[in-house]
Amino acid sequence: MDCVSFSYDGYEYLFDDFSLKISSGESVCILGANGSGKSTLLKILCGLAYPSKGSFWAFGQKITEDLLEDNRIAQKFHRRIGFIFQNSDAQLFNSRVWDEIAFGPYQLGLSKEEVRARVEDVLTMLNLKNLADRSPYRLSGGEKKKVAVASALILNPEVLILDEPTNGLDPKTQRWLIELLLELNKRGRTIITSTHNLDLAHAISKRALVLSEDHRLVYDGPCHQALADSQLLMSVNLIDEYHHVHDAKEHRHRYTHG
Ligand SMILES: Nc1ncnc2c1ncn2[C@@H]1O[C@H](COP(=O)(O)OP(=O)(O)OP(=O)(O)O)[C@@H](O)[C@H]1O
Ligand SMILES: [Mg+2]
């Protein structure tokens, strides 16, 4: 994206003059405190929000609202970029897990047989077969997240965008998702995640983009370097310091969010 400014309708600019480039095959993590703009930035990257000024390019094409109004072009674009929302409930709307996962391929006009084969593959791959007939609304948070991941993966997108993917997941499910993302990245997929969980960033991303609380891009570079820079992390409220008293001795502790 090039010199992008963005504001929600009727609000002042959230991002001003933002430029960044993400190359195919990268694994990038957007780090920032609550309200720093992670979700908004991801929405621009997947064509759910449009820059108010400047331009956003993807796959060699300038992405505009007018362009994505053309259904054929929009379908093609959304097939190449899979988005997993911060809140799975916002993403699940079918009455059966099987139908939920099949929805995207049906929209693309794939044949019944092809859709069935793909759904079965994805259910097996993500170990979701036992949930196929359940209602997505009645699943646990982690199960919903898995269904959302399955719905995105079934289209085999080149770019996978995940907003706070491990929030609310137990350690085993987190590990499962991290392994899956690492494997997809190894197979050439571009992975873009947002989080305030520093362990997750460390586990999956080589590059970090750090947003300050006033929505500026204050760091773009190797993830490990950002994570080692406690001054940077403190300045953007990703780690905190508090006073603590033990045995009448006062000292300071650091702890991390998430
Ligand atoms: N639809 C909207 N209309 C107006 N303002 C919005 C809208 N969505 C988000 N905002 C504001 O934009 C800012 C950035 O929000 P965003 O959701 O991108 O932050 P975030 O970094 O994803 O936060 P979190 O860690 O809590 O998910 C916040 O101040 C928020 O209040
Ligand atoms: Mg968010």
PDB file of C-alpha atoms and ligand atoms in Angstrom:
ATOM      1  CA  MET A   1       0.000   0.000   0.000  1.00  0.00           C
ATOM      2  CA  ASP A   2       1.165   3.410  -0.896  1.00  0.00           C
ATOM      3  CA  CYS A   3       0.652   6.613   1.154  1.00  0.00           C
ATOM      4  CA  VAL A   4      -2.627   5.246   2.472  1.00  0.00           C
ATOM      5  CA  SER A   5      -4.777   7.337   4.764  1.00  0.00           C
ATOM      6  CA  PHE A   6      -7.904   5.835   6.178  1.00  0.00           C
ATOM      7  CA  SER A   7     -10.838   7.043   8.213  1.00  0.00           C
ATOM      8  CA  TYR A   8     -14.083   5.375   9.173  1.00  0.00           C
ATOM      9  CA  ASP A   9     -17.066   7.352   7.852  1.00  0.00           C
ATOM     10  CA  GLY A  10     -17.531  10.481   9.889  1.00  0.00           C
ATOM     11  CA  TYR A  11     -14.399   9.935  11.994  1.00  0.00           C
ATOM     12  CA  GLU A  12     -11.005  11.562  11.803  1.00  0.00           C
ATOM     13  CA  TYR A  13      -8.099   9.833  10.094  1.00  0.00           C
ATOM     14  CA  LEU A  14      -7.035   6.628  11.750  1.00  0.00           C
ATOM     15  CA  PHE A  15      -4.039   5.997   9.509  1.00  0.00           C
ATOM     16  CA  ASP A  16      -2.249   8.810   7.787  1.00  0.00           C
ATOM     17  CA  ASP A  17       0.252   8.350   4.990  1.00  0.00           C
ATOM     18  CA  PHE A  18       0.881   4.653   5.501  1.00  0.00           C
ATOM     19  CA  SER A  19       3.186   2.811   3.103  1.00  0.00           C
ATOM     20  CA  LEU A  20       4.197  -0.829   3.223  1.00  0.00           C
ATOM     21  CA  LYS A  21       4.835  -3.737   0.937  1.00  0.00           C
ATOM     22  CA  ILE A  22       4.319  -7.416   1.677  1.00  0.00           C
ATOM     23  CA  SER A  23       5.812  -9.905  -0.749  1.00  0.00           C
ATOM     24  CA  SER A  24       4.468 -13.278  -1.729  1.00  0.00           C
ATOM     25  CA  GLY A  25       5.533 -16.062   0.661  1.00  0.00           C
ATOM     26  CA  GLU A  26       6.207 -13.797   3.630  1.00  0.00           C
ATOM     27  CA  SER A  27       4.943 -14.382   7.138  1.00  0.00           C
ATOM     28  CA  VAL A  28       4.147 -11.040   8.722  1.00  0.00           C
ATOM     29  CA  CYS A  29       2.732 -10.202  12.111  1.00  0.00           C
ATOM     30  CA  ILE A  30       1.023  -6.936  12.947  1.00  0.00           C
ATOM     31  CA  LEU A  31       1.637  -6.099  16.584  1.00  0.00           C
ATOM     32  CA  GLY A  32      -0.161  -3.408  18.532  1.00  0.00           C
ATOM     33  CA  ALA A  33      -2.202  -2.747  21.642  1.00  0.00           C
ATOM     34  CA  ASN A  34      -6.016  -2.729  21.697  1.00  0.00           C
ATOM     35  CA  GLY A  35      -7.365  -0.053  19.381  1.00  0.00           C
ATOM     36  CA  SER A  36      -4.038   0.520  17.606  1.00  0.00           C
ATOM     37  CA  GLY A  37      -5.628  -0.362  14.249  1.00  0.00           C
ATOM     38  CA  LYS A  38      -4.623  -3.987  13.589  1.00  0.00           C
ATOM     39  CA  SER A  39      -8.066  -5.153  12.501  1.00  0.00           C
ATOM     40  CA  THR A  40      -8.574  -2.050  10.385  1.00  0.00           C
ATOM     41  CA  LEU A  41      -5.269  -2.543   8.610  1.00  0.00           C
ATOM     42  CA  LEU A  42      -6.124  -6.189   7.911  1.00  0.00           C
ATOM     43  CA  LYS A  43      -9.515  -5.154   6.534  1.00  0.00           C
ATOM     44  CA  ILE A  44      -7.789  -2.873   4.043  1.00  0.00           C
ATOM     45  CA  LEU A  45      -5.395  -5.687   3.083  1.00  0.00           C
ATOM     46  CA  CYS A  46      -8.259  -8.028   2.298  1.00  0.00           C
ATOM     47  CA  GLY A  47     -10.486  -5.569   0.485  1.00  0.00           C
ATOM     48  CA  LEU A  48     -13.143  -5.138   3.177  1.00  0.00           C
ATOM     49  CA  ALA A  49     -12.226  -1.471   3.699  1.00  0.00           C
ATOM     50  CA  TYR A  50     -10.792   1.004   1.235  1.00  0.00           C
ATOM     51  CA  PRO A  51      -8.190   3.747   1.680  1.00  0.00           C
ATOM     52  CA  SER A  52      -9.619   7.253   1.930  1.00  0.00           C
ATOM     53  CA  LYS A  53      -6.431   8.562   0.294  1.00  0.00           C
ATOM     54  CA  GLY A  54      -3.516   6.779  -1.393  1.00  0.00           C
ATOM     55  CA  SER A  55      -3.729   3.359  -2.953  1.00  0.00           C
ATOM     56  CA  PHE A  56      -3.712  -0.319  -2.074  1.00  0.00           C
ATOM     57  CA  TRP A  57      -2.331  -2.766  -4.620  1.00  0.00           C
ATOM     58  CA  ALA A  58      -2.651  -6.534  -4.598  1.00  0.00           C
ATOM     59  CA  PHE A  59      -1.564  -9.080  -7.212  1.00  0.00           C
ATOM     60  CA  GLY A  60      -0.390  -6.226  -9.454  1.00  0.00           C
ATOM     61  CA  GLN A  61      -3.759  -4.516  -9.433  1.00  0.00           C
ATOM     62  CA  LYS A  62      -4.981  -1.392  -7.686  1.00  0.00           C
ATOM     63  CA  ILE A  63      -7.838  -2.483  -5.429  1.00  0.00           C
ATOM     64  CA  THR A  64     -10.701  -0.022  -5.282  1.00  0.00           C
ATOM     65  CA  GLU A  65     -14.333  -0.186  -4.267  1.00  0.00           C
ATOM     66  CA  ASP A  66     -15.341   0.263  -7.914  1.00  0.00           C
ATOM     67  CA  LEU A  67     -13.153  -2.634  -9.000  1.00  0.00           C
ATOM     68  CA  LEU A  68     -14.563  -5.035  -6.400  1.00  0.00           C
ATOM     69  CA  GLU A  69     -18.106  -4.061  -7.316  1.00  0.00           C
ATOM     70  CA  ASP A  70     -17.576  -6.280 -10.339  1.00  0.00           C
ATOM     71  CA  ASN A  71     -18.646  -9.638  -8.902  1.00  0.00           C
ATOM     72  CA  ARG A  72     -16.335 -11.679 -11.061  1.00  0.00           C
ATOM     73  CA  ILE A  73     -13.287  -9.660 -10.061  1.00  0.00           C
ATOM     74  CA  ALA A  74     -14.353  -9.642  -6.397  1.00  0.00           C
ATOM     75  CA  GLN A  75     -14.733 -13.426  -6.427  1.00  0.00           C
ATOM     76  CA  LYS A  76     -11.316 -13.882  -7.960  1.00  0.00           C
ATOM     77  CA  PHE A  77      -9.759 -11.541  -5.421  1.00  0.00           C
ATOM     78  CA  HIS A  78     -11.443 -13.179  -2.419  1.00  0.00           C
ATOM     79  CA  ARG A  79     -10.441 -16.585  -3.686  1.00  0.00           C
ATOM     80  CA  ARG A  80      -6.800 -15.530  -3.526  1.00  0.00           C
ATOM     81  CA  ILE A  81      -7.040 -13.953  -0.069  1.00  0.00           C
ATOM     82  CA  GLY A  82      -8.615 -15.850   2.827  1.00  0.00           C
ATOM     83  CA  PHE A  83      -9.628 -13.826   5.867  1.00  0.00           C
ATOM     84  CA  ILE A  84     -10.268 -15.190   9.331  1.00  0.00           C
ATOM     85  CA  PHE A  85     -12.063 -12.671  11.524  1.00  0.00           C
ATOM     86  CA  GLN A  86     -11.156 -11.803  15.087  1.00  0.00           C
ATOM     87  CA  ASN A  87     -14.659 -12.865  16.082  1.00  0.00           C
ATOM     88  CA  SER A  88     -15.661 -16.198  14.504  1.00  0.00           C
ATOM     89  CA  ASP A  89     -19.369 -15.447  15.078  1.00  0.00           C
ATOM     90  CA  ALA A  90     -19.115 -12.650  12.511  1.00  0.00           C
ATOM     91  CA  GLN A  91     -18.012 -15.205   9.958  1.00  0.00           C
ATOM     92  CA  LEU A  92     -20.287 -18.205  10.472  1.00  0.00           C
ATOM     93  CA  PHE A  93     -23.823 -18.000   9.129  1.00  0.00           C
ATOM     94  CA  ASN A  94     -24.886 -21.444   7.888  1.00  0.00           C
ATOM     95  CA  SER A  95     -26.904 -23.839   9.996  1.00  0.00           C
ATOM     96  CA  ARG A  96     -24.539 -26.772   9.559  1.00  0.00           C
ATOM     97  CA  VAL A  97     -20.755 -26.941   9.713  1.00  0.00           C
ATOM     98  CA  TRP A  98     -20.658 -28.924   6.455  1.00  0.00           C
ATOM     99  CA  ASP A  99     -22.664 -26.240   4.626  1.00  0.00           C
ATOM    100  CA  GLU A 100     -20.587 -23.494   6.156  1.00  0.00           C
ATOM    101  CA  ILE A 101     -17.384 -24.991   4.753  1.00  0.00           C
ATOM    102  CA  ALA A 102     -19.019 -25.755   1.407  1.00  0.00           C
ATOM    103  CA  PHE A 103     -20.406 -22.237   1.019  1.00  0.00           C
ATOM    104  CA  GLY A 104     -17.323 -20.623  -0.551  1.00  0.00           C
ATOM    105  CA  PRO A 105     -16.746 -23.306  -3.204  1.00  0.00           C
ATOM    106  CA  TYR A 106     -20.456 -23.290  -4.119  1.00  0.00           C
ATOM    107  CA  GLN A 107     -20.288 -19.523  -4.533  1.00  0.00           C
ATOM    108  CA  LEU A 108     -17.424 -20.041  -6.946  1.00  0.00           C
ATOM    109  CA  GLY A 109     -19.599 -22.343  -9.009  1.00  0.00           C
ATOM    110  CA  LEU A 110     -17.683 -25.584  -8.416  1.00  0.00           C
ATOM    111  CA  SER A 111     -19.572 -28.791  -9.162  1.00  0.00           C
ATOM    112  CA  LYS A 112     -21.323 -30.735  -6.385  1.00  0.00           C
ATOM    113  CA  GLU A 113     -18.786 -33.567  -6.616  1.00  0.00           C
ATOM    114  CA  GLU A 114     -15.836 -31.192  -6.478  1.00  0.00           C
ATOM    115  CA  VAL A 115     -17.298 -29.359  -3.470  1.00  0.00           C
ATOM    116  CA  ARG A 116     -18.014 -32.636  -1.671  1.00  0.00           C
ATOM    117  CA  ALA A 117     -14.477 -33.893  -2.241  1.00  0.00           C
ATOM    118  CA  ARG A 118     -12.950 -30.636  -1.046  1.00  0.00           C
ATOM    119  CA  VAL A 119     -15.115 -30.440   2.066  1.00  0.00           C
ATOM    120  CA  GLU A 120     -14.222 -34.024   3.000  1.00  0.00           C
ATOM    121  CA  ASP A 121     -10.512 -33.256   2.489  1.00  0.00           C
ATOM    122  CA  VAL A 122     -10.607 -30.197   4.684  1.00  0.00           C
ATOM    123  CA  LEU A 123     -12.694 -31.909   7.384  1.00  0.00           C
ATOM    124  CA  THR A 124     -10.119 -34.690   7.504  1.00  0.00           C
ATOM    125  CA  MET A 125      -7.146 -32.342   7.441  1.00  0.00           C
ATOM    126  CA  LEU A 126      -8.460 -30.270  10.341  1.00  0.00           C
ATOM    127  CA  ASN A 127      -9.879 -33.245  12.207  1.00  0.00           C
ATOM    128  CA  LEU A 128     -13.393 -31.817  12.125  1.00  0.00           C
ATOM    129  CA  LYS A 129     -15.336 -34.763  10.771  1.00  0.00           C
ATOM    130  CA  ASN A 130     -17.216 -35.279  14.031  1.00  0.00           C
ATOM    131  CA  LEU A 131     -18.565 -31.714  13.870  1.00  0.00           C
ATOM    132  CA  ALA A 132     -19.788 -31.821  10.256  1.00  0.00           C
ATOM    133  CA  ASP A 133     -23.498 -32.045  11.121  1.00  0.00           C
ATOM    134  CA  ARG A 134     -23.449 -29.690  14.071  1.00  0.00           C
ATOM    135  CA  SER A 135     -24.690 -26.122  14.049  1.00  0.00           C
ATOM    136  CA  PRO A 136     -21.760 -23.679  13.981  1.00  0.00           C
ATOM    137  CA  TYR A 137     -23.527 -21.449  16.535  1.00  0.00           C
ATOM    138  CA  ARG A 138     -23.524 -24.196  19.129  1.00  0.00           C
ATOM    139  CA  LEU A 139     -19.808 -24.910  18.972  1.00  0.00           C
ATOM    140  CA  SER A 140     -17.208 -23.788  21.477  1.00  0.00           C
ATOM    141  CA  GLY A 141     -15.042 -20.775  20.614  1.00  0.00           C
ATOM    142  CA  GLY A 142     -12.106 -22.954  19.555  1.00  0.00           C
ATOM    143  CA  GLU A 143     -14.295 -25.233  17.439  1.00  0.00           C
ATOM    144  CA  LYS A 144     -15.796 -22.180  15.725  1.00  0.00           C
ATOM    145  CA  LYS A 145     -12.310 -20.906  14.967  1.00  0.00           C
ATOM    146  CA  LYS A 146     -11.426 -24.250  13.385  1.00  0.00           C
ATOM    147  CA  VAL A 147     -14.536 -24.089  11.200  1.00  0.00           C
ATOM    148  CA  ALA A 148     -13.617 -20.531  10.164  1.00  0.00           C
ATOM    149  CA  VAL A 149     -10.094 -21.725   9.279  1.00  0.00           C
ATOM    150  CA  ALA A 150     -11.581 -24.630   7.296  1.00  0.00           C
ATOM    151  CA  SER A 151     -13.883 -22.268   5.368  1.00  0.00           C
ATOM    152  CA  ALA A 152     -10.895 -20.167   4.371  1.00  0.00           C
ATOM    153  CA  LEU A 153      -8.530 -23.049   3.571  1.00  0.00           C
ATOM    154  CA  ILE A 154     -10.977 -24.858   1.337  1.00  0.00           C
ATOM    155  CA  LEU A 155     -10.423 -22.228  -1.359  1.00  0.00           C
ATOM    156  CA  ASN A 156      -6.683 -22.773  -1.104  1.00  0.00           C
ATOM    157  CA  PRO A 157      -5.883 -19.053  -0.975  1.00  0.00           C
ATOM    158  CA  GLU A 158      -2.415 -17.709  -1.734  1.00  0.00           C
ATOM    159  CA  VAL A 159      -2.684 -15.244   1.126  1.00  0.00           C
ATOM    160  CA  LEU A 160      -4.154 -16.073   4.500  1.00  0.00           C
ATOM    161  CA  ILE A 161      -5.035 -13.188   6.811  1.00  0.00           C
ATOM    162  CA  LEU A 162      -5.850 -14.012  10.427  1.00  0.00           C
ATOM    163  CA  ASP A 163      -6.994 -11.448  12.956  1.00  0.00           C
ATOM    164  CA  GLU A 164      -5.916 -12.467  16.479  1.00  0.00           C
ATOM    165  CA  PRO A 165      -6.070 -16.142  15.528  1.00  0.00           C
ATOM    166  CA  THR A 166      -5.154 -17.700  18.857  1.00  0.00           C
ATOM    167  CA  ASN A 167      -7.389 -15.612  21.101  1.00  0.00           C
ATOM    168  CA  GLY A 168      -9.439 -17.830  23.348  1.00  0.00           C
ATOM    169  CA  LEU A 169      -7.798 -21.044  22.156  1.00  0.00           C
ATOM    170  CA  ASP A 170      -6.396 -23.552  24.618  1.00  0.00           C
ATOM    171  CA  PRO A 171      -2.636 -24.277  24.439  1.00  0.00           C
ATOM    172  CA  LYS A 172      -3.075 -27.466  22.412  1.00  0.00           C
ATOM    173  CA  THR A 173      -5.335 -25.803  19.851  1.00  0.00           C
ATOM    174  CA  GLN A 174      -2.973 -22.812  19.678  1.00  0.00           C
ATOM    175  CA  ARG A 175      -0.081 -25.153  18.945  1.00  0.00           C
ATOM    176  CA  TRP A 176      -2.167 -26.904  16.297  1.00  0.00           C
ATOM    177  CA  LEU A 177      -2.916 -23.588  14.575  1.00  0.00           C
ATOM    178  CA  ILE A 178       0.692 -22.423  14.776  1.00  0.00           C
ATOM    179  CA  GLU A 179       1.918 -25.697  13.211  1.00  0.00           C
ATOM    180  CA  LEU A 180      -0.708 -25.360  10.478  1.00  0.00           C
ATOM    181  CA  LEU A 181       0.318 -21.780   9.671  1.00  0.00           C
ATOM    182  CA  LEU A 182       4.004 -22.704   9.632  1.00  0.00           C
ATOM    183  CA  GLU A 183       3.272 -25.578   7.259  1.00  0.00           C
ATOM    184  CA  LEU A 184       1.173 -23.384   4.948  1.00  0.00           C
ATOM    185  CA  ASN A 185       3.914 -20.768   4.909  1.00  0.00           C
ATOM    186  CA  LYS A 186       6.464 -23.475   4.078  1.00  0.00           C
ATOM    187  CA  ARG A 187       4.269 -24.421   1.157  1.00  0.00           C
ATOM    188  CA  GLY A 188       4.544 -20.868  -0.157  1.00  0.00           C
ATOM    189  CA  ARG A 189       1.412 -19.258   1.262  1.00  0.00           C
ATOM    190  CA  THR A 190       1.669 -15.697   2.501  1.00  0.00           C
ATOM    191  CA  ILE A 191       0.524 -15.469   6.112  1.00  0.00           C
ATOM    192  CA  ILE A 192      -0.500 -12.188   7.694  1.00  0.00           C
ATOM    193  CA  THR A 193      -1.634 -12.211  11.314  1.00  0.00           C
ATOM    194  CA  SER A 194      -2.405  -9.612  13.919  1.00  0.00           C
ATOM    195  CA  THR A 195      -1.912 -10.119  17.594  1.00  0.00           C
ATOM    196  CA  HIS A 196      -0.846  -8.627  20.868  1.00  0.00           C
ATOM    197  CA  ASN A 197       0.416 -12.037  21.870  1.00  0.00           C
ATOM    198  CA  LEU A 198       4.198 -11.820  21.625  1.00  0.00           C
ATOM    199  CA  ASP A 199       4.697 -15.582  21.882  1.00  0.00           C
ATOM    200  CA  LEU A 200       2.499 -16.121  18.863  1.00  0.00           C
ATOM    201  CA  ALA A 201       4.386 -13.472  16.881  1.00  0.00           C
ATOM    202  CA  HIS A 202       7.652 -15.157  17.800  1.00  0.00           C
ATOM    203  CA  ALA A 203       6.369 -18.586  16.802  1.00  0.00           C
ATOM    204  CA  ILE A 204       5.043 -17.772  13.361  1.00  0.00           C
ATOM    205  CA  SER A 205       6.497 -14.589  11.899  1.00  0.00           C
ATOM    206  CA  LYS A 206       9.821 -13.486  10.525  1.00  0.00           C
ATOM    207  CA  ARG A 207       8.701  -9.911  10.035  1.00  0.00           C
ATOM    208  CA  ALA A 208       6.815  -7.639  12.404  1.00  0.00           C
ATOM    209  CA  LEU A 209       4.889  -4.443  11.795  1.00  0.00           C
ATOM    210  CA  VAL A 210       4.362  -2.585  15.033  1.00  0.00           C
ATOM    211  CA  LEU A 211       1.514  -0.089  15.423  1.00  0.00           C
ATOM    212  CA  SER A 212       1.578   2.559  18.123  1.00  0.00           C
ATOM    213  CA  GLU A 213      -1.493   3.412  20.135  1.00  0.00           C
ATOM    214  CA  ASP A 214      -1.908   6.534  18.000  1.00  0.00           C
ATOM    215  CA  HIS A 215      -2.025   4.316  14.877  1.00  0.00           C
ATOM    216  CA  ARG A 216       1.418   4.982  13.422  1.00  0.00           C
ATOM    217  CA  LEU A 217       3.651   2.311  11.942  1.00  0.00           C
ATOM    218  CA  VAL A 218       6.596   2.613  14.318  1.00  0.00           C
ATOM    219  CA  TYR A 219       8.540  -0.511  13.352  1.00  0.00           C
ATOM    220  CA  ASP A 220       8.857  -2.659  10.268  1.00  0.00           C
ATOM    221  CA  GLY A 221      11.613  -5.254  10.450  1.00  0.00           C
ATOM    222  CA  PRO A 222      12.676  -8.653  11.784  1.00  0.00           C
ATOM    223  CA  CYS A 223      10.222  -9.977  14.344  1.00  0.00           C
ATOM    224  CA  HIS A 224      12.911 -11.195  16.764  1.00  0.00           C
ATOM    225  CA  GLN A 225      14.450  -7.726  16.844  1.00  0.00           C
ATOM    226  CA  ALA A 226      11.120  -6.094  17.704  1.00  0.00           C
ATOM    227  CA  LEU A 227      10.518  -8.635  20.454  1.00  0.00           C
ATOM    228  CA  ALA A 228      13.952  -7.981  21.953  1.00  0.00           C
ATOM    229  CA  ASP A 229      13.387  -4.210  22.027  1.00  0.00           C
ATOM    230  CA  SER A 230      11.658  -3.676  25.359  1.00  0.00           C
ATOM    231  CA  GLN A 231      11.691   0.093  24.943  1.00  0.00           C
ATOM    232  CA  LEU A 232       9.768  -0.215  21.687  1.00  0.00           C
ATOM    233  CA  LEU A 233       7.314  -2.712  23.175  1.00  0.00           C
ATOM    234  CA  MET A 234       6.787  -0.581  26.242  1.00  0.00           C
ATOM    235  CA  SER A 235       6.190   2.555  24.152  1.00  0.00           C
ATOM    236  CA  VAL A 236       3.371   0.860  22.240  1.00  0.00           C
ATOM    237  CA  ASN A 237       1.880  -0.743  25.365  1.00  0.00           C
ATOM    238  CA  LEU A 238       2.671  -4.318  24.403  1.00  0.00           C
ATOM    239  CA  ILE A 239       4.546  -4.895  27.624  1.00  0.00           C
ATOM    240  CA  ASP A 240       4.011  -3.132  30.865  1.00  0.00           C
ATOM    241  CA  GLU A 241       6.000  -2.457  33.937  1.00  0.00           C
ATOM    242  CA  TYR A 242       4.607  -2.252  37.395  1.00  0.00           C
ATOM    243  CA  HIS A 243       5.907  -1.758  40.833  1.00  0.00           C
ATOM    244  CA  HIS A 244       5.923  -4.703  43.112  1.00  0.00           C
ATOM    245  CA  VAL A 245       6.908  -5.250  46.679  1.00  0.00           C
ATOM    246  CA  HIS A 246       8.454  -8.488  47.982  1.00  0.00           C
ATOM    247  CA  ASP A 247       9.959  -8.807  51.451  1.00  0.00           C
ATOM    248  CA  ALA A 248       9.793  -5.045  51.860  1.00  0.00           C
ATOM    249  CA  LYS A 249      11.973  -4.674  48.801  1.00  0.00           C
ATOM    250  CA  GLU A 250      10.477  -2.787  45.924  1.00  0.00           C
ATOM    251  CA  HIS A 251      11.238  -3.967  42.454  1.00  0.00           C
ATOM    252  CA  ARG A 252       9.795  -3.821  38.992  1.00  0.00           C
ATOM    253  CA  HIS A 253       8.251  -6.586  36.982  1.00  0.00           C
ATOM    254  CA  ARG A 254       7.572  -6.840  33.344  1.00  0.00           C
ATOM    255  CA  TYR A 255       4.731  -8.843  32.003  1.00  0.00           C
ATOM    256  CA  THR A 256       3.196  -9.321  28.610  1.00  0.00           C
ATOM    257  CA  HIS A 257      -0.323  -9.087  27.348  1.00  0.00           C
ATOM    258  CA  GLY A 258      -2.277 -12.009  26.048  1.00  0.00           C
TER     259      GLY A 258
HETATM  260  N1  LIG B   1     -16.517   0.652  12.320  1.00  0.00           N
HETATM  261  C1  LIG B   1     -15.827   1.578  12.993  1.00  0.00           C
HETATM  262  N2  LIG B   1     -16.220   2.882  13.020  1.00  0.00           N
HETATM  263  C2  LIG B   1     -15.520   3.818  13.691  1.00  0.00           C
HETATM  264  N3  LIG B   1     -14.384   3.577  14.357  1.00  0.00           N
HETATM  265  C3  LIG B   1     -13.943   2.310  14.377  1.00  0.00           C
HETATM  266  C4  LIG B   1     -14.635   1.242  13.701  1.00  0.00           C
HETATM  267  N4  LIG B   1     -13.957   0.089  13.896  1.00  0.00           N
HETATM  268  C5  LIG B   1     -12.900   0.421  14.665  1.00  0.00           C
HETATM  269  N5  LIG B   1     -12.884   1.745  14.949  1.00  0.00           N
HETATM  270  C6  LIG B   1     -11.872   2.473  15.755  1.00  0.00           C
HETATM  271  O1  LIG B   1     -10.626   2.377  15.090  1.00  0.00           O
HETATM  272  C7  LIG B   1      -9.553   2.170  16.027  1.00  0.00           C
HETATM  273  C8  LIG B   1      -8.781   0.917  15.638  1.00  0.00           C
HETATM  274  O2  LIG B   1      -9.633  -0.213  15.811  1.00  0.00           O
HETATM  275  P1  LIG B   1      -9.169  -1.680  15.418  1.00  0.00           P
HETATM  276  O3  LIG B   1     -10.337  -2.564  15.621  1.00  0.00           O
HETATM  277  O4  LIG B   1      -8.556  -1.636  14.070  1.00  0.00           O
HETATM  278  O5  LIG B   1      -8.043  -1.935  16.532  1.00  0.00           O
HETATM  279  P2  LIG B   1      -7.293  -3.277  16.921  1.00  0.00           P
HETATM  280  O6  LIG B   1      -5.820  -2.944  16.975  1.00  0.00           O
HETATM  281  O7  LIG B   1      -7.714  -4.383  16.045  1.00  0.00           O
HETATM  282  O8  LIG B   1      -7.798  -3.509  18.424  1.00  0.00           O
HETATM  283  P3  LIG B   1      -8.035  -4.904  19.249  1.00  0.00           P
HETATM  284  O9  LIG B   1      -6.695  -5.353  19.735  1.00  0.00           O
HETATM  285  O10 LIG B   1      -8.904  -4.449  20.387  1.00  0.00           O
HETATM  286  O11 LIG B   1      -8.708  -5.872  18.340  1.00  0.00           O
HETATM  287  C9  LIG B   1     -10.201   2.111  17.400  1.00  0.00           C
HETATM  288  O12 LIG B   1     -10.031   3.369  18.018  1.00  0.00           O
HETATM  289  C10 LIG B   1     -11.653   1.823  17.101  1.00  0.00           C
HETATM  290  O13 LIG B   1     -12.481   2.415  18.076  1.00  0.00           O
HETATM  291 MG    MG B   2      -8.679  -6.123  16.386  1.00  0.00          MG
END
